Tab-separated table of C-alpha atoms and ligand atoms in Angstrom:
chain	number	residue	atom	x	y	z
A	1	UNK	CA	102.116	87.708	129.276
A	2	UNK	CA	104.550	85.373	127.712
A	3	UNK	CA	103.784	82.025	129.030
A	4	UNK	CA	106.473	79.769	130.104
A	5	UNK	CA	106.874	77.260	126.837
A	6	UNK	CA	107.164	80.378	124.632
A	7	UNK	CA	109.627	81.893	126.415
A	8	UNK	CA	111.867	78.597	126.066
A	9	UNK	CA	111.365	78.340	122.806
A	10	UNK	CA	112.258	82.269	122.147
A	11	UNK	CA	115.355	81.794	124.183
A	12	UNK	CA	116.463	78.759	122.261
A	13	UNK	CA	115.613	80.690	119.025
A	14	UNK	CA	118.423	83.074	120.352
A	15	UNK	CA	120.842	80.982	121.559
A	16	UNK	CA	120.502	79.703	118.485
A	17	UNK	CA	122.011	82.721	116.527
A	18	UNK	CA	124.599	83.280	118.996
A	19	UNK	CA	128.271	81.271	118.296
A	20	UNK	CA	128.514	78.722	121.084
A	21	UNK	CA	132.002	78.635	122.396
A	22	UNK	CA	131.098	75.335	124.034
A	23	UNK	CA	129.961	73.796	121.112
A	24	UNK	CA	132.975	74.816	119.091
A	25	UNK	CA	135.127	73.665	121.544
A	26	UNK	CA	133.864	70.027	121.608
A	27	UNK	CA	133.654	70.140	117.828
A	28	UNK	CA	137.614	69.560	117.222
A	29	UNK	CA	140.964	70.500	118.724
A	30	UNK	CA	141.602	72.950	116.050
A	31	UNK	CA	138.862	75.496	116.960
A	32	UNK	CA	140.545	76.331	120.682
A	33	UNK	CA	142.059	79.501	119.286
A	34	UNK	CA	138.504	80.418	118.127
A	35	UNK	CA	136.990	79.772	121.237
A	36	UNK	CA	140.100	82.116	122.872
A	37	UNK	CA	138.754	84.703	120.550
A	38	UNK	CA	135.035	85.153	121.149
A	39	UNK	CA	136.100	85.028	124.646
A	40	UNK	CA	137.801	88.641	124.392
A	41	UNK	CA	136.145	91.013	126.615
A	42	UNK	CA	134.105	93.329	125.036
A	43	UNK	CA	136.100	96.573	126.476
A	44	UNK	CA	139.093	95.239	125.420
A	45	UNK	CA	138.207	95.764	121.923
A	46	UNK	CA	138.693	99.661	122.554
A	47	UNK	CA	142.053	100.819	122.545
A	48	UNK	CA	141.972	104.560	122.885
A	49	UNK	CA	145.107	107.039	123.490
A	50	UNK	CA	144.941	106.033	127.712
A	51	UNK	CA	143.853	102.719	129.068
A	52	UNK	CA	142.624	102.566	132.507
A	53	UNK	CA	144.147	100.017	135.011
A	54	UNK	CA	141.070	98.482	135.225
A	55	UNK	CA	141.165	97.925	131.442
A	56	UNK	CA	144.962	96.658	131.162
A	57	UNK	CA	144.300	94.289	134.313
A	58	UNK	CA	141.476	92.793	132.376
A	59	UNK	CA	142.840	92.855	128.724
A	60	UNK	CA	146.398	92.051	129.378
A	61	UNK	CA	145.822	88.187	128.815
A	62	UNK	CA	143.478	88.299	126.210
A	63	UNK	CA	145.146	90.695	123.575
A	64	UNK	CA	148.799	90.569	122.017
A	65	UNK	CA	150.425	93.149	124.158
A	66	UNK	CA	153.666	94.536	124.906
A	67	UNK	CA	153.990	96.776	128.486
A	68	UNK	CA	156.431	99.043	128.729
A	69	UNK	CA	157.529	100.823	132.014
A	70	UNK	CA	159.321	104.030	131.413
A	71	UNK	CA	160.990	104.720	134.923
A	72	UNK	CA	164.444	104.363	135.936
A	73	UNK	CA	165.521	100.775	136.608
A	74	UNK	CA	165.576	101.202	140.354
A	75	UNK	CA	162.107	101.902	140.648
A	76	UNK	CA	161.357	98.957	138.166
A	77	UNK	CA	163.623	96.388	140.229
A	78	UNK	CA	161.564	97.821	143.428
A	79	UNK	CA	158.138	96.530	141.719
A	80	UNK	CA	156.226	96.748	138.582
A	81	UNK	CA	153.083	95.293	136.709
A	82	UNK	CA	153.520	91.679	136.270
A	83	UNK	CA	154.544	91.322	132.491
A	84	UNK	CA	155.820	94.407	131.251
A	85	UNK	CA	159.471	95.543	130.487
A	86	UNK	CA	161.488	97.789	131.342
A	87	UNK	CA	162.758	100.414	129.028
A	88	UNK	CA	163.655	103.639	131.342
A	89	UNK	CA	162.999	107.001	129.482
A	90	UNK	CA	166.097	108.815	129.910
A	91	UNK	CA	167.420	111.716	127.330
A	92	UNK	CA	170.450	109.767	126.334
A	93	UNK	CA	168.643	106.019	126.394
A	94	UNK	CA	166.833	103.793	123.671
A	95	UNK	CA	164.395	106.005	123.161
A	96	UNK	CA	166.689	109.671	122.256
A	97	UNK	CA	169.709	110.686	121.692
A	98	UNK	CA	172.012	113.538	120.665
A	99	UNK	CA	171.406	115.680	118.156
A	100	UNK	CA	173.353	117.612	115.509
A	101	UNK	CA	175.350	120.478	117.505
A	102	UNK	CA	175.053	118.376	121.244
A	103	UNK	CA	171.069	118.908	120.879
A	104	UNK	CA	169.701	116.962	123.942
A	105	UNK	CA	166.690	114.773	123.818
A	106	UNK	CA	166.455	113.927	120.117
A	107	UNK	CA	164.563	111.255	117.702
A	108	UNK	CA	167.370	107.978	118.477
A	109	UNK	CA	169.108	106.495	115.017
A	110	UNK	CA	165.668	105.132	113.698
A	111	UNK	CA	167.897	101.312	113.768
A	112	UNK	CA	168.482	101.280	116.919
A	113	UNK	CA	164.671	101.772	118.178
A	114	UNK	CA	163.750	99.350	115.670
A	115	UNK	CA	166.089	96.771	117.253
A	116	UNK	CA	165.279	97.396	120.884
A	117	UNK	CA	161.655	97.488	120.076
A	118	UNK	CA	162.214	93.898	118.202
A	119	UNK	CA	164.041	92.524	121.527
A	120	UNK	CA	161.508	93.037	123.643
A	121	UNK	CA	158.319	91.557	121.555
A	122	UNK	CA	157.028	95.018	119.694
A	123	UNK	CA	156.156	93.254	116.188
A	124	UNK	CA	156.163	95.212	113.319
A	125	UNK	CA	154.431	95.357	110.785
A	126	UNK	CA	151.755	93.299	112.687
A	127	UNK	CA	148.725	94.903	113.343
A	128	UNK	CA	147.539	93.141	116.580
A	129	UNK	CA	150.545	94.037	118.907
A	130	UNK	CA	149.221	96.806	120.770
A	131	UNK	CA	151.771	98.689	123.062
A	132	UNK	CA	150.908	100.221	126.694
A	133	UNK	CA	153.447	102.827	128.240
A	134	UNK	CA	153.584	102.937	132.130
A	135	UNK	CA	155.132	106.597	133.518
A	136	UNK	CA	155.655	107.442	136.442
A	137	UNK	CA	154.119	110.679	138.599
A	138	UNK	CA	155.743	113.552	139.961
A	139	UNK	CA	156.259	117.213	140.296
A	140	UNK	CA	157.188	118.914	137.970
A	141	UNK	CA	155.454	116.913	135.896
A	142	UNK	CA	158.328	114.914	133.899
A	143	UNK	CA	158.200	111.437	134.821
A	144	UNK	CA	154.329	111.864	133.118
A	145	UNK	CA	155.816	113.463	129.947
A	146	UNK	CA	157.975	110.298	129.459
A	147	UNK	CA	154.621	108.624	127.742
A	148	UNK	CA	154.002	111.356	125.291
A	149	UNK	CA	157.562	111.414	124.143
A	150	UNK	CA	158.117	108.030	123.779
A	151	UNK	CA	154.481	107.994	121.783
A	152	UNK	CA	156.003	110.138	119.554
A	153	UNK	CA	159.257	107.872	119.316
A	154	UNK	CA	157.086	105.256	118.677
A	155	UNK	CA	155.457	106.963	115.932
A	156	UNK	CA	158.901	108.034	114.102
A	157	UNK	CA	159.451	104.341	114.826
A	158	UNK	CA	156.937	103.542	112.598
A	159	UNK	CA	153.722	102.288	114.402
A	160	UNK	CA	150.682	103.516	114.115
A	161	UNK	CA	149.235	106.057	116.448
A	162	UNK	CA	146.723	103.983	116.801
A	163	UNK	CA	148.774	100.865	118.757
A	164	UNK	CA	149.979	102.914	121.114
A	165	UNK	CA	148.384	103.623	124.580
A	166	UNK	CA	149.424	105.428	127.977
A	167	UNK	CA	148.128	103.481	131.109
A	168	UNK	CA	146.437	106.524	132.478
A	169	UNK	CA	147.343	108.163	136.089
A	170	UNK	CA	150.521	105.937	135.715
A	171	UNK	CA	151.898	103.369	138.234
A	172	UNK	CA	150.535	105.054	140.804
A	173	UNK	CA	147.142	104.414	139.638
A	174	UNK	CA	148.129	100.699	139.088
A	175	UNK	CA	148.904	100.614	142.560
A	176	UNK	CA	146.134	102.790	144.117
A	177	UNK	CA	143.692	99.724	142.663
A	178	UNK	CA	145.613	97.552	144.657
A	179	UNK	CA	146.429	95.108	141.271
A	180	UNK	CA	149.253	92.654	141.707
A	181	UNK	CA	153.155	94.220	141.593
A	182	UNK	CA	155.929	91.751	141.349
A	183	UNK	CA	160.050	91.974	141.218
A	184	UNK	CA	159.809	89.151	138.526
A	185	UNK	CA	161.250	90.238	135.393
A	186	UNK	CA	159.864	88.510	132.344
A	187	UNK	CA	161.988	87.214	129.434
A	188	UNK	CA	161.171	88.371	126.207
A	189	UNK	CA	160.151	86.920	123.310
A	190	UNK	CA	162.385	88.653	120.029
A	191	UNK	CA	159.899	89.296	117.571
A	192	UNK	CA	160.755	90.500	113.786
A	193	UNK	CA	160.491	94.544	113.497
A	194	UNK	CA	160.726	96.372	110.521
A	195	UNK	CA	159.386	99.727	109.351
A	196	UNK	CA	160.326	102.630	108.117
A	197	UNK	CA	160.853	105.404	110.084
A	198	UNK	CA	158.235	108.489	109.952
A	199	UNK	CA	159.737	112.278	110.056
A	200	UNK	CA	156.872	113.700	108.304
A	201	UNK	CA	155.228	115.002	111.729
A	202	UNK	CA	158.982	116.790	112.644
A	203	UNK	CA	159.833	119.836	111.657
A	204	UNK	CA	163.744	121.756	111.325
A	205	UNK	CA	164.848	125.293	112.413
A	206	UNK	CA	163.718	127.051	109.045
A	207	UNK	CA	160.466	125.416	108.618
A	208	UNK	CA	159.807	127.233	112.116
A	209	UNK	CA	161.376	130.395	111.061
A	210	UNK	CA	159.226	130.503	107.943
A	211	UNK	CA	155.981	130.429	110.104
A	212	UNK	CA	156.424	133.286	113.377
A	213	UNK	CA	153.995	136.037	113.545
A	214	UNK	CA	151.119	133.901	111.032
A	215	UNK	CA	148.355	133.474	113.149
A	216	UNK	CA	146.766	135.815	110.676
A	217	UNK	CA	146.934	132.726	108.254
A	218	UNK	CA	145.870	130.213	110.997
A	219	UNK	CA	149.205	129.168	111.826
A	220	UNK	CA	149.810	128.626	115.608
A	221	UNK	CA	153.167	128.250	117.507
A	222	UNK	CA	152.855	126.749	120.670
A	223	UNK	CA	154.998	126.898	123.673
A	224	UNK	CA	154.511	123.567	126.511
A	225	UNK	CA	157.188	125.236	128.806
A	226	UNK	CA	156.286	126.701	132.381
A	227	UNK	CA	154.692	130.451	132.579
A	228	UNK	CA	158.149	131.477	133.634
A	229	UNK	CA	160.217	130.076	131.204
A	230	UNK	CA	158.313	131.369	128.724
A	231	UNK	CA	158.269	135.092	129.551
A	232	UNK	CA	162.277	134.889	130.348
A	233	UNK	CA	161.688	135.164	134.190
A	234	UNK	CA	163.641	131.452	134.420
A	235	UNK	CA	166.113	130.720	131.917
A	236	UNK	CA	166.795	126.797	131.705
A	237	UNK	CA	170.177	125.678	131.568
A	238	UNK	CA	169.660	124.591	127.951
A	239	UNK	CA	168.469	127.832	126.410
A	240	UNK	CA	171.273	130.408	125.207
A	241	UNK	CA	168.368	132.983	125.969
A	242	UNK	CA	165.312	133.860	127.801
A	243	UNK	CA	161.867	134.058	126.238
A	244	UNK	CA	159.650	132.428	123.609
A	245	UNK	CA	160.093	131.957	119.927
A	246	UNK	CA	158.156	134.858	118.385
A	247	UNK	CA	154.792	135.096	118.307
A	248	UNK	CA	154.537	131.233	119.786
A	249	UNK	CA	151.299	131.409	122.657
A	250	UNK	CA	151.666	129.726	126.073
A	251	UNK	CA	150.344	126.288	127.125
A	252	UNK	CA	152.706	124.756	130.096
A	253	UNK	CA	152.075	120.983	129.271
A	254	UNK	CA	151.610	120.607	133.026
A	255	UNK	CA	148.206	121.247	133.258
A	256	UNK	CA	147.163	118.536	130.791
A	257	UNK	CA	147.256	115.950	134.169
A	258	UNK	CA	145.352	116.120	137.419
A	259	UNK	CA	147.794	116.330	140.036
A	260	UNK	CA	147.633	112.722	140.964
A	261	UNK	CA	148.856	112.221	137.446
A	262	UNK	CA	145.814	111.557	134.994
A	263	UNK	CA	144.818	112.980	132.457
A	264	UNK	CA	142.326	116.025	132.211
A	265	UNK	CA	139.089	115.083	130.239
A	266	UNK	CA	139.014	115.808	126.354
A	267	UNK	CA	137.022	118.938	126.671
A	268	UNK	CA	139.037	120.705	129.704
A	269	UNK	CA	141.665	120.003	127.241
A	270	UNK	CA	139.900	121.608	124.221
A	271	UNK	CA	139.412	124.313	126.435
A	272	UNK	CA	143.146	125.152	127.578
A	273	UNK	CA	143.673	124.751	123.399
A	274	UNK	CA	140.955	127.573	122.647
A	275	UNK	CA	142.004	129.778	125.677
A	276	UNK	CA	145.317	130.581	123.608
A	277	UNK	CA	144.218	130.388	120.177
A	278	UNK	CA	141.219	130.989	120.292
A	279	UNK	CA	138.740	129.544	116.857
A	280	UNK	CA	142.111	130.347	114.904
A	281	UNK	CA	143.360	126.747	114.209
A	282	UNK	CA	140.394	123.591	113.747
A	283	UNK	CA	140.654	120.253	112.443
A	284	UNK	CA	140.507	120.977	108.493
A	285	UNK	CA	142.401	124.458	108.636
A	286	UNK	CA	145.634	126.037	109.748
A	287	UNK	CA	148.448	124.363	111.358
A	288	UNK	CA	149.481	124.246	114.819
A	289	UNK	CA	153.840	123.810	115.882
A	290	UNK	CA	154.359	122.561	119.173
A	291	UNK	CA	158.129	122.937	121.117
A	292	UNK	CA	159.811	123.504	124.764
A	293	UNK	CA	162.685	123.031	125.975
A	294	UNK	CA	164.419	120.192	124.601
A	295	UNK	CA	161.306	118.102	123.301
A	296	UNK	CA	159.576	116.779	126.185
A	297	UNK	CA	156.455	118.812	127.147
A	298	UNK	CA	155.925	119.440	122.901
A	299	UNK	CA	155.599	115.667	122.562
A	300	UNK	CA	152.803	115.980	125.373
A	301	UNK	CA	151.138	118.982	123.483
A	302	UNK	CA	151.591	116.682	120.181
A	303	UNK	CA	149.848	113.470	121.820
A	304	UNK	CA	147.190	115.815	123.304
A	305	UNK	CA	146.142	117.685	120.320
A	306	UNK	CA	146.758	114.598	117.696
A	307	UNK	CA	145.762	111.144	119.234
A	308	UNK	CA	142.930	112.800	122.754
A	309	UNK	CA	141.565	115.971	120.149
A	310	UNK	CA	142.174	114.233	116.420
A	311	UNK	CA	143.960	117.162	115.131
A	312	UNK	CA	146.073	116.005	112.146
A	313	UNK	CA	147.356	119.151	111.167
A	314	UNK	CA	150.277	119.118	114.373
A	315	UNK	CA	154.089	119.249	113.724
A	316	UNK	CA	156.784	118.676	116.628
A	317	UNK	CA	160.012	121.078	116.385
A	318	UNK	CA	162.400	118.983	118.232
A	319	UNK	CA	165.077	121.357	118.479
A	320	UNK	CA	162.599	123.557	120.289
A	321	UNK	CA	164.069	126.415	122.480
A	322	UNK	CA	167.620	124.843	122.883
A	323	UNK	CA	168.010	124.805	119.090
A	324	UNK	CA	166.030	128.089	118.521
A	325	UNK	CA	167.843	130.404	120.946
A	326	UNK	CA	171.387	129.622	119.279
A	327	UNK	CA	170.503	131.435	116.097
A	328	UNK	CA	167.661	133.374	116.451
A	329	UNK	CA	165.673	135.972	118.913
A	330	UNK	CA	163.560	135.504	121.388
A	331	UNK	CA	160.777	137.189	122.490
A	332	UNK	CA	160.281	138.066	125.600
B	401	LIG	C1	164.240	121.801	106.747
B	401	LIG	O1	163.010	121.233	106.322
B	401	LIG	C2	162.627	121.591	105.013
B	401	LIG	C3	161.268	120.955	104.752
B	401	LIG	O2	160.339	121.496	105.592
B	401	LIG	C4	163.641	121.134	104.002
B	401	LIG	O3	163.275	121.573	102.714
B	401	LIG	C5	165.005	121.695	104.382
B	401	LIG	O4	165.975	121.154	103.520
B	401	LIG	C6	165.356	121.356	105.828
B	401	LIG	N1	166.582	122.035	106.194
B	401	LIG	C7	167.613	121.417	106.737
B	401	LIG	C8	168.800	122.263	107.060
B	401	LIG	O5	167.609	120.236	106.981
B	402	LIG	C1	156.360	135.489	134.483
B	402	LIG	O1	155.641	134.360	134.963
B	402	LIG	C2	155.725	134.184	136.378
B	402	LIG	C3	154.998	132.872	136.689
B	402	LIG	O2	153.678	132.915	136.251
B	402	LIG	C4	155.124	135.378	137.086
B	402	LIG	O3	155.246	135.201	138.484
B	402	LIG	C5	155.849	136.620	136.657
B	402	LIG	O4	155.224	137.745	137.218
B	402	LIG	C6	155.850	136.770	135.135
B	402	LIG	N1	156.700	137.877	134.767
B	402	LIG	C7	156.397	138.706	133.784
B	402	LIG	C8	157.404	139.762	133.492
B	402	LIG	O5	155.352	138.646	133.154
C-alpha cells in the first residue's frame, strides 16, 4: 500500500510533466491563445466523414469552423443551428449548374464556388477550417443526398476530403438532442479562397463508354437510382429512355441512411457494396463508376465508398443517365 506522502509526491511528479494551462496563463498575456489550445476537447480532434450532434455542439467553439445548412431558405429562416449559414442545395444554386446540352445538376463554374465559399468564411488554402454540412431528412431520400453532393462540390472546389464533414442524421438529429435553434442569422466573416479546381475524380460520356461489360477486368459500373428506375419500370422525366447503362449493377443510394436519416454503419455499408460486386473491385485493384439520374444519389455512392470505406479508386459520371440515354442504349 502506497502510503499517503508517496502518493503526493507521485502525483506532483505527474503534474509535473503535464503543461499547466494555469501556469501559462499567469506567465504573460501572450500565451492566452496557447492556453485556448490545450483546452480543445479531446474528441474534437477527430474529424471523420459524419460528426455527431453531440460532437459539433461541443467542438463548434473550439475549432475554426464553417456550418453550412443545405435546406431551402424557408426552413432556414424557420430555425437553424446557432452559427451556421445558409447555402440551400438546389440544382440550379451555388453549388450546380447547367451543363453542356441543358444537363441538370452539374459541377457550378469552379469561380463562382470559390467566391461564395470565400463570402461566407470557407478559407482556402488553410488547413484548419474544417466545414460541417447540415441536410435535411425526408422521403425519398433527397434532402439527405444534398451532403454527399455538395461533398463532392466541395472537393472539385478544391478542399480536401478530409475538411469536410456531414452532421450525421441531419437537423433532425440536431433537434431530437434538444440543442439550441435560433432565427438569428450570423454575418460572415469574407475570408481569402483560392484553389484550383479538381476534375480528376469526374469522368465524360466516352470514358464510360470505354468501360461497360468489364467486370471481367475488375471494372464496376454502379447505378444509385431506385430498383425501378433501374430496370425501366419508372422512367424519370430526365432520361430519354428506360433502363441502366450496360452492364452497370444496382445500389439505390437510399439504403445508405436509416430511415430517421443517419447513416448505416461502415460494415452494413461494405456489405450492400459486396452484395453487387461481389470480391470483384478492393482497395488496390479495379475501378468502380458511380451515376443516377442527374448526379445526386452517385455523389452519395462516391462519399460512401471514398471518404466512410477509403476506396480511392471511385470516379463520378456526372452526366449519368440524363446524359447517357441521349446517345447511347440502355439496358433494360
Ligand atoms: C473525355 O475524357 C477523356 C479522359 O478520360 C478525354 O481524353 C476526352 O478528351 C474527353 N472527351 C470530351 C469530349 O471531353
Ligand atoms: C422492377 O423493380 C420494381 C421495384 O423493385 C419491381 O416491383 C418490379 O417487379 C421490377 N420489374 C422487373 C421487370 O424486374
Amino acid at each position: 500500500m502506497i502510503g499517503h506522502h508517496r502518493l503526493a509526491a507521485l502525483l506532483s511528479a505527474a503534474a509535473a510533466l503535464l503543461p499547466s494551462a494555469s501556469a501559462a496563463a499567469v506567465a504573460s498575456p501572450a500565451s492566452s491563445e496557447l492556453v485556448e489550445r490545450t483546452l480543445i476537447p479531446l474528441p474534437c480532434y477527430i474529424f471523420g466523414p459524419t460528426v455527431s450532434p453531440w460532437w459539433l455542439k461541443l467542438c463548434k467553439p473550439h475549432l475554426d469552423l464553417v456550418v453550412i445548412d443545405l435546406r431551402s431558405a424557408d426552413e432556414y429562416a424557420a430555425n437553424h443551428i446557432p452559427g451556421s449559414f445558409s447555402l440551400p442545395f438546389e440544382p440550379v444554386s451555388a453549388w450546380s449548374n447547367m451543363g453542356p446540352g441543358d444537363l441538370l445538376l452539374e459541377m457550378p463554374p469552379s469561380a463562382d464556388i470559390f467566391a461564395t465559399l470565400g463570402s461566407i468564411g470557407v478559407s482556402n488554402p488553410n488547413p484548419a477550417t474544417k466545414v460541417v454540412l447540415v441536410n435535411g431528412v425526408g422521403n425519398p431520400a433527397f434532402p439527405q443526398a444534398a451532403s454527399p453532393r455538395v461533398a463532392t462540390t466541395l472537393k472539385y472546389a478544391g478542399i480536401s476530403e478530409g475538411r469536410v464533414s456531414v452532421l450525421d442524421g441531419g437537423f433532425p438529429a440536431w433537434l431530437s438532442e434538444g440543442y439550441p435553434v435560433t432565427t438569428a442569422v450570423p454575418t460572415p466573416t469574407p475570408r481569402t479562397y483560392t484553389a484550383t479546381e479538381d476534375r480528376s475524380f469526374l469522368v465524360n460520356i466516352s470514358y464510360v463508354a470505354e468501360r461497360i461489360n468489364k467486370k471481367h477486368q475488375h471494372i464496376y459500373i454502379i447505378d444509385g437510382r431506385d430498383e425501378a428506375v433501374y430496370n425501366g419500370t419508372i422512367l424519370e422525366e430526365w432520361a430519354d429512355k428506360p433502363g441502366h447503362i450496360p452492364s452497370a449493377v444496382n445500389l439505390p443510394a437510399k439504403y445508405v441512411w436509416n430511415p430517421d436519416g443517419s447513416w448505416k454503419s461502415p460494415l452494413e455499408l461494405l456489405a450492400q457494396l459486396r452484395s453487387k460486386v461481389g470480391y470483384g473491385v478492393s482497395r488496390s485493384y479495379g475501378e468502380i463508376i458511380v451515376y443516377c439520374g442527374v448526379g445526386g444519389y452517385a455523389s452519395t455512392w462516391y462519399f460512401v465508398l471514398t471518404r466512410i470505406l477509403g476506396f480511392d479508386n471511385v470516379k463520378m459520371y456526372d452526366g449519368s443517365a440524363q446524359e447517357w440515354s441521349k446517345y447511347y442504349d440502355m439496358e433494360l
